[in-house]
Amino acid sequence: MNTFRYIVGVLLVVGLPPGVVWWFLLHPFVSFWRRLGVRLTMIVLGLFLVAGVLALASIRDLLLGADLGLSWPLVGLGIALMVLAALIGLKRRKYLTIRILAGIPEVEAEPEKRGSLLEEGPYAVIRHPRYVEVVLATFAYAAIANYVGCWIVVIAMVPLLHLVVVLEERELVERFGEAYRDYAARVPRYMPRLKN
């Protein structure tokens, strides 16, 4: 179990930060990436992603920090969070393709290739089910791994992901205009509204 915890911890501290940086490189500079083109954009961002993962992998033990030990209650919590994240993932998978997950619609030069506004399925309940899924899954990984570095990365990731959402929504307003503003007024970001 300790080896499994170590692997989960390494995946978290090595994979999550470059994944978040991807969106910080994409959203604020979407006009630049559109001029560069989809293929070249994905190559450049992909190289940044791979370089980031390799750099962090070289210092993985430093990033992990102290091992807080196996905690079965935390493992149980981690499994529960993972199941919840998986359920959200199953619901949103129909609507959010790999192409969308990579950010390709954002960098398409031709407006008609930038996709349509998602308002169905889980997107009718919350605007960002993928980000909720990611937060739940990364807290699950941290709970199962239980290394200091994992907890630091996950806690730092929450406000950073919120900032990514703000940047993404700015781009969505630019892309879809009033339709996105109306959608945002009707549907909450992260937590579904309780029915009366």
PDB file of C-alpha atoms in Angstrom:
ATOM      1  CA  MET A   1       0.000   0.000   0.000  1.00  0.00           C
ATOM      2  CA  ASN A   2       2.912   2.386   0.688  1.00  0.00           C
ATOM      3  CA  THR A   3       4.176   1.997  -2.890  1.00  0.00           C
ATOM      4  CA  PHE A   4       0.676   2.701  -4.202  1.00  0.00           C
ATOM      5  CA  ARG A   5       0.414   5.805  -1.983  1.00  0.00           C
ATOM      6  CA  TYR A   6       3.810   6.998  -3.226  1.00  0.00           C
ATOM      7  CA  ILE A   7       2.795   6.556  -6.883  1.00  0.00           C
ATOM      8  CA  VAL A   8      -0.501   8.406  -6.329  1.00  0.00           C
ATOM      9  CA  GLY A   9       1.386  11.203  -4.565  1.00  0.00           C
ATOM     10  CA  VAL A  10       3.969  11.507  -7.338  1.00  0.00           C
ATOM     11  CA  LEU A  11       1.255  11.609 -10.006  1.00  0.00           C
ATOM     12  CA  LEU A  12      -0.410  14.431  -8.108  1.00  0.00           C
ATOM     13  CA  VAL A  13       2.622  16.658  -7.436  1.00  0.00           C
ATOM     14  CA  VAL A  14       4.162  16.037 -10.864  1.00  0.00           C
ATOM     15  CA  GLY A  15       1.030  16.125 -13.032  1.00  0.00           C
ATOM     16  CA  LEU A  16      -1.313  18.682 -11.514  1.00  0.00           C
ATOM     17  CA  PRO A  17       0.854  21.851 -11.535  1.00  0.00           C
ATOM     18  CA  PRO A  18       1.761  21.620 -15.267  1.00  0.00           C
ATOM     19  CA  GLY A  19      -1.881  20.858 -16.055  1.00  0.00           C
ATOM     20  CA  VAL A  20      -3.008  24.027 -14.288  1.00  0.00           C
ATOM     21  CA  VAL A  21      -0.214  26.055 -15.919  1.00  0.00           C
ATOM     22  CA  TRP A  22      -1.498  24.855 -19.333  1.00  0.00           C
ATOM     23  CA  TRP A  23      -4.688  26.880 -18.779  1.00  0.00           C
ATOM     24  CA  PHE A  24      -2.794  29.925 -17.498  1.00  0.00           C
ATOM     25  CA  LEU A  25      -0.790  29.868 -20.711  1.00  0.00           C
ATOM     26  CA  LEU A  26      -3.864  29.359 -22.888  1.00  0.00           C
ATOM     27  CA  HIS A  27      -6.731  31.556 -21.636  1.00  0.00           C
ATOM     28  CA  PRO A  28      -5.054  34.960 -21.175  1.00  0.00           C
ATOM     29  CA  PHE A  29      -3.280  34.680 -24.544  1.00  0.00           C
ATOM     30  CA  VAL A  30      -6.009  33.114 -26.666  1.00  0.00           C
ATOM     31  CA  SER A  31      -5.704  35.784 -29.390  1.00  0.00           C
ATOM     32  CA  PHE A  32      -2.010  35.007 -29.765  1.00  0.00           C
ATOM     33  CA  TRP A  33      -2.667  31.257 -29.936  1.00  0.00           C
ATOM     34  CA  ARG A  34      -5.396  31.770 -32.562  1.00  0.00           C
ATOM     35  CA  ARG A  35      -2.896  33.596 -34.761  1.00  0.00           C
ATOM     36  CA  LEU A  36      -0.366  30.810 -34.213  1.00  0.00           C
ATOM     37  CA  GLY A  37      -2.852  28.094 -35.194  1.00  0.00           C
ATOM     38  CA  VAL A  38      -4.194  25.005 -33.449  1.00  0.00           C
ATOM     39  CA  ARG A  39      -1.440  22.562 -34.414  1.00  0.00           C
ATOM     40  CA  LEU A  40       1.468  24.809 -33.452  1.00  0.00           C
ATOM     41  CA  THR A  41      -0.312  25.913 -30.270  1.00  0.00           C
ATOM     42  CA  MET A  42      -0.818  22.308 -29.149  1.00  0.00           C
ATOM     43  CA  ILE A  43       2.836  21.511 -29.925  1.00  0.00           C
ATOM     44  CA  VAL A  44       4.140  24.517 -27.964  1.00  0.00           C
ATOM     45  CA  LEU A  45       1.815  23.969 -24.999  1.00  0.00           C
ATOM     46  CA  GLY A  46       2.482  20.224 -25.134  1.00  0.00           C
ATOM     47  CA  LEU A  47       6.229  20.869 -24.916  1.00  0.00           C
ATOM     48  CA  PHE A  48       5.669  23.134 -21.890  1.00  0.00           C
ATOM     49  CA  LEU A  49       3.535  20.420 -20.299  1.00  0.00           C
ATOM     50  CA  VAL A  50       6.089  17.656 -20.892  1.00  0.00           C
ATOM     51  CA  ALA A  51       8.975  19.871 -19.748  1.00  0.00           C
ATOM     52  CA  GLY A  52       7.051  20.761 -16.590  1.00  0.00           C
ATOM     53  CA  VAL A  53       6.242  17.133 -15.791  1.00  0.00           C
ATOM     54  CA  LEU A  54       9.849  16.037 -16.386  1.00  0.00           C
ATOM     55  CA  ALA A  55      11.256  18.903 -14.300  1.00  0.00           C
ATOM     56  CA  LEU A  56       8.922  18.146 -11.408  1.00  0.00           C
ATOM     57  CA  ALA A  57       9.539  14.404 -11.708  1.00  0.00           C
ATOM     58  CA  SER A  58      13.242  15.045 -11.170  1.00  0.00           C
ATOM     59  CA  ILE A  59      12.478  16.558  -7.742  1.00  0.00           C
ATOM     60  CA  ARG A  60       9.453  14.394  -6.883  1.00  0.00           C
ATOM     61  CA  ASP A  61      10.669  13.330  -3.442  1.00  0.00           C
ATOM     62  CA  LEU A  62      11.377  16.927  -2.476  1.00  0.00           C
ATOM     63  CA  LEU A  63       7.890  17.912  -3.680  1.00  0.00           C
ATOM     64  CA  LEU A  64       6.238  15.059  -1.793  1.00  0.00           C
ATOM     65  CA  GLY A  65       7.849  16.070   1.480  1.00  0.00           C
ATOM     66  CA  ALA A  66       7.089  14.190   4.665  1.00  0.00           C
ATOM     67  CA  ASP A  67       5.048  11.005   4.521  1.00  0.00           C
ATOM     68  CA  LEU A  68       2.177  11.410   6.982  1.00  0.00           C
ATOM     69  CA  GLY A  69       1.543   7.673   6.883  1.00  0.00           C
ATOM     70  CA  LEU A  70      -1.273   5.415   5.878  1.00  0.00           C
ATOM     71  CA  SER A  71      -4.591   6.601   7.289  1.00  0.00           C
ATOM     72  CA  TRP A  72      -7.526   4.300   6.592  1.00  0.00           C
ATOM     73  CA  PRO A  73     -10.105   6.999   7.378  1.00  0.00           C
ATOM     74  CA  LEU A  74      -8.410   9.258   4.815  1.00  0.00           C
ATOM     75  CA  VAL A  75      -8.256   6.382   2.314  1.00  0.00           C
ATOM     76  CA  GLY A  76     -11.998   5.891   2.855  1.00  0.00           C
ATOM     77  CA  LEU A  77     -12.601   9.599   2.322  1.00  0.00           C
ATOM     78  CA  GLY A  78     -10.397   9.482  -0.771  1.00  0.00           C
ATOM     79  CA  ILE A  79     -12.374   6.577  -2.225  1.00  0.00           C
ATOM     80  CA  ALA A  80     -15.677   8.377  -1.538  1.00  0.00           C
ATOM     81  CA  LEU A  81     -14.388  11.558  -3.222  1.00  0.00           C
ATOM     82  CA  MET A  82     -13.065   9.518  -6.150  1.00  0.00           C
ATOM     83  CA  VAL A  83     -16.463   7.853  -6.626  1.00  0.00           C
ATOM     84  CA  LEU A  84     -18.160  11.265  -6.585  1.00  0.00           C
ATOM     85  CA  ALA A  85     -15.621  12.642  -9.077  1.00  0.00           C
ATOM     86  CA  ALA A  86     -16.142   9.573 -11.294  1.00  0.00           C
ATOM     87  CA  LEU A  87     -19.917  10.070 -11.247  1.00  0.00           C
ATOM     88  CA  ILE A  88     -19.494  13.688 -12.342  1.00  0.00           C
ATOM     89  CA  GLY A  89     -17.014  12.523 -14.975  1.00  0.00           C
ATOM     90  CA  LEU A  90     -19.471  10.002 -16.368  1.00  0.00           C
ATOM     91  CA  LYS A  91     -22.143  12.694 -16.648  1.00  0.00           C
ATOM     92  CA  ARG A  92     -19.930  15.334 -18.283  1.00  0.00           C
ATOM     93  CA  ARG A  93     -17.973  12.970 -20.579  1.00  0.00           C
ATOM     94  CA  LYS A  94     -20.792  13.010 -23.134  1.00  0.00           C
ATOM     95  CA  TYR A  95     -20.480  16.776 -23.484  1.00  0.00           C
ATOM     96  CA  LEU A  96     -16.795  17.508 -22.903  1.00  0.00           C
ATOM     97  CA  THR A  97     -14.665  15.782 -25.525  1.00  0.00           C
ATOM     98  CA  ILE A  98     -10.880  15.374 -25.484  1.00  0.00           C
ATOM     99  CA  ARG A  99     -10.756  18.145 -28.083  1.00  0.00           C
ATOM    100  CA  ILE A 100     -12.538  20.514 -25.692  1.00  0.00           C
ATOM    101  CA  LEU A 101     -10.462  19.324 -22.716  1.00  0.00           C
ATOM    102  CA  ALA A 102      -7.289  20.248 -24.627  1.00  0.00           C
ATOM    103  CA  GLY A 103      -8.585  23.766 -25.317  1.00  0.00           C
ATOM    104  CA  ILE A 104      -8.764  23.426 -29.096  1.00  0.00           C
ATOM    105  CA  PRO A 105     -12.067  25.339 -29.514  1.00  0.00           C
ATOM    106  CA  GLU A 106     -10.539  28.311 -27.693  1.00  0.00           C
ATOM    107  CA  VAL A 107      -7.687  28.583 -30.193  1.00  0.00           C
ATOM    108  CA  GLU A 108      -9.605  27.908 -33.393  1.00  0.00           C
ATOM    109  CA  ALA A 109      -9.143  30.885 -35.705  1.00  0.00           C
ATOM    110  CA  GLU A 110     -12.509  30.438 -37.428  1.00  0.00           C
ATOM    111  CA  PRO A 111     -15.450  31.303 -35.133  1.00  0.00           C
ATOM    112  CA  GLU A 112     -17.663  28.537 -36.539  1.00  0.00           C
ATOM    113  CA  LYS A 113     -15.107  25.954 -35.359  1.00  0.00           C
ATOM    114  CA  ARG A 114     -15.099  27.218 -31.761  1.00  0.00           C
ATOM    115  CA  GLY A 115     -17.993  25.012 -30.733  1.00  0.00           C
ATOM    116  CA  SER A 116     -21.303  25.772 -29.130  1.00  0.00           C
ATOM    117  CA  LEU A 117     -22.234  26.766 -25.612  1.00  0.00           C
ATOM    118  CA  LEU A 118     -22.735  23.734 -23.367  1.00  0.00           C
ATOM    119  CA  GLU A 119     -26.031  24.056 -21.496  1.00  0.00           C
ATOM    120  CA  GLU A 120     -27.210  20.432 -21.240  1.00  0.00           C
ATOM    121  CA  GLY A 121     -26.683  17.545 -18.847  1.00  0.00           C
ATOM    122  CA  PRO A 122     -24.475  18.548 -15.918  1.00  0.00           C
ATOM    123  CA  TYR A 123     -23.970  21.942 -17.591  1.00  0.00           C
ATOM    124  CA  ALA A 124     -27.622  22.690 -16.942  1.00  0.00           C
ATOM    125  CA  VAL A 125     -26.927  22.329 -13.202  1.00  0.00           C
ATOM    126  CA  ILE A 126     -23.447  23.867 -12.809  1.00  0.00           C
ATOM    127  CA  ARG A 127     -21.240  25.742 -15.274  1.00  0.00           C
ATOM    128  CA  HIS A 128     -17.988  23.941 -14.474  1.00  0.00           C
ATOM    129  CA  PRO A 129     -18.522  20.258 -13.634  1.00  0.00           C
ATOM    130  CA  ARG A 130     -15.042  19.383 -14.937  1.00  0.00           C
ATOM    131  CA  TYR A 131     -13.359  21.684 -12.443  1.00  0.00           C
ATOM    132  CA  VAL A 132     -15.491  20.313  -9.601  1.00  0.00           C
ATOM    133  CA  GLU A 133     -14.515  16.818 -10.741  1.00  0.00           C
ATOM    134  CA  VAL A 134     -10.811  17.775 -10.744  1.00  0.00           C
ATOM    135  CA  VAL A 135     -10.969  19.304  -7.253  1.00  0.00           C
ATOM    136  CA  LEU A 136     -12.730  16.238  -5.827  1.00  0.00           C
ATOM    137  CA  ALA A 137     -10.298  13.845  -7.534  1.00  0.00           C
ATOM    138  CA  THR A 138      -7.188  15.729  -6.419  1.00  0.00           C
ATOM    139  CA  PHE A 139      -8.415  15.886  -2.825  1.00  0.00           C
ATOM    140  CA  ALA A 140      -9.021  12.142  -3.145  1.00  0.00           C
ATOM    141  CA  TYR A 141      -5.442  11.586  -4.352  1.00  0.00           C
ATOM    142  CA  ALA A 142      -4.069  13.713  -1.509  1.00  0.00           C
ATOM    143  CA  ALA A 143      -6.136  11.830   1.072  1.00  0.00           C
ATOM    144  CA  ILE A 144      -4.984   8.455  -0.212  1.00  0.00           C
ATOM    145  CA  ALA A 145      -1.317   9.445  -0.635  1.00  0.00           C
ATOM    146  CA  ASN A 146      -1.163  11.529   2.566  1.00  0.00           C
ATOM    147  CA  TYR A 147       2.098  13.351   1.938  1.00  0.00           C
ATOM    148  CA  VAL A 148       2.618  16.963   3.058  1.00  0.00           C
ATOM    149  CA  GLY A 149       3.469  18.054  -0.485  1.00  0.00           C
ATOM    150  CA  CYS A 150       0.230  16.586  -1.850  1.00  0.00           C
ATOM    151  CA  TRP A 151      -1.838  18.581   0.619  1.00  0.00           C
ATOM    152  CA  ILE A 152       0.077  21.768  -0.187  1.00  0.00           C
ATOM    153  CA  VAL A 153      -0.385  21.281  -3.944  1.00  0.00           C
ATOM    154  CA  VAL A 154      -4.110  20.571  -3.595  1.00  0.00           C
ATOM    155  CA  ILE A 155      -4.768  23.491  -1.245  1.00  0.00           C
ATOM    156  CA  ALA A 156      -2.812  25.844  -3.539  1.00  0.00           C
ATOM    157  CA  MET A 157      -4.641  24.437  -6.564  1.00  0.00           C
ATOM    158  CA  VAL A 158      -8.146  25.427  -5.422  1.00  0.00           C
ATOM    159  CA  PRO A 159      -7.712  29.229  -5.707  1.00  0.00           C
ATOM    160  CA  LEU A 160      -5.591  28.779  -8.836  1.00  0.00           C
ATOM    161  CA  LEU A 161      -8.327  26.732 -10.508  1.00  0.00           C
ATOM    162  CA  HIS A 162     -10.843  29.390  -9.550  1.00  0.00           C
ATOM    163  CA  LEU A 163      -8.639  31.955 -11.302  1.00  0.00           C
ATOM    164  CA  VAL A 164      -8.503  29.659 -14.363  1.00  0.00           C
ATOM    165  CA  VAL A 165     -12.314  29.561 -14.308  1.00  0.00           C
ATOM    166  CA  VAL A 166     -12.473  33.361 -14.195  1.00  0.00           C
ATOM    167  CA  LEU A 167     -10.087  33.573 -17.173  1.00  0.00           C
ATOM    168  CA  GLU A 168     -12.036  30.896 -19.031  1.00  0.00           C
ATOM    169  CA  GLU A 169     -15.329  32.674 -18.419  1.00  0.00           C
ATOM    170  CA  ARG A 170     -13.859  35.899 -19.762  1.00  0.00           C
ATOM    171  CA  GLU A 171     -12.951  34.014 -22.940  1.00  0.00           C
ATOM    172  CA  LEU A 172     -16.415  32.389 -23.067  1.00  0.00           C
ATOM    173  CA  VAL A 173     -18.063  35.827 -22.876  1.00  0.00           C
ATOM    174  CA  GLU A 174     -15.835  36.953 -25.745  1.00  0.00           C
ATOM    175  CA  ARG A 175     -16.730  33.819 -27.727  1.00  0.00           C
ATOM    176  CA  PHE A 176     -20.476  33.532 -27.004  1.00  0.00           C
ATOM    177  CA  GLY A 177     -21.391  37.054 -25.863  1.00  0.00           C
ATOM    178  CA  GLU A 178     -24.826  37.622 -24.361  1.00  0.00           C
ATOM    179  CA  ALA A 179     -25.706  33.920 -24.588  1.00  0.00           C
ATOM    180  CA  TYR A 180     -22.962  33.133 -22.063  1.00  0.00           C
ATOM    181  CA  ARG A 181     -23.947  36.041 -19.808  1.00  0.00           C
ATOM    182  CA  ASP A 182     -27.549  34.754 -19.747  1.00  0.00           C
ATOM    183  CA  TYR A 183     -26.336  31.217 -19.052  1.00  0.00           C
ATOM    184  CA  ALA A 184     -24.070  32.436 -16.222  1.00  0.00           C
ATOM    185  CA  ALA A 185     -26.985  34.328 -14.678  1.00  0.00           C
ATOM    186  CA  ARG A 186     -29.123  31.149 -14.667  1.00  0.00           C
ATOM    187  CA  VAL A 187     -26.588  28.466 -13.735  1.00  0.00           C
ATOM    188  CA  PRO A 188     -24.183  28.610 -10.748  1.00  0.00           C
ATOM    189  CA  ARG A 189     -20.465  28.024 -11.181  1.00  0.00           C
ATOM    190  CA  TYR A 190     -19.762  25.104  -8.860  1.00  0.00           C
ATOM    191  CA  MET A 191     -22.651  24.169  -6.571  1.00  0.00           C
ATOM    192  CA  PRO A 192     -26.144  23.351  -7.833  1.00  0.00           C
ATOM    193  CA  ARG A 193     -28.957  25.484  -6.494  1.00  0.00           C
ATOM    194  CA  LEU A 194     -31.316  23.809  -4.085  1.00  0.00           C
ATOM    195  CA  LYS A 195     -34.796  23.493  -5.530  1.00  0.00           C
ATOM    196  CA  ASN A 196     -37.602  25.281  -3.667  1.00  0.00           C
TER     197      ASN A 196
END
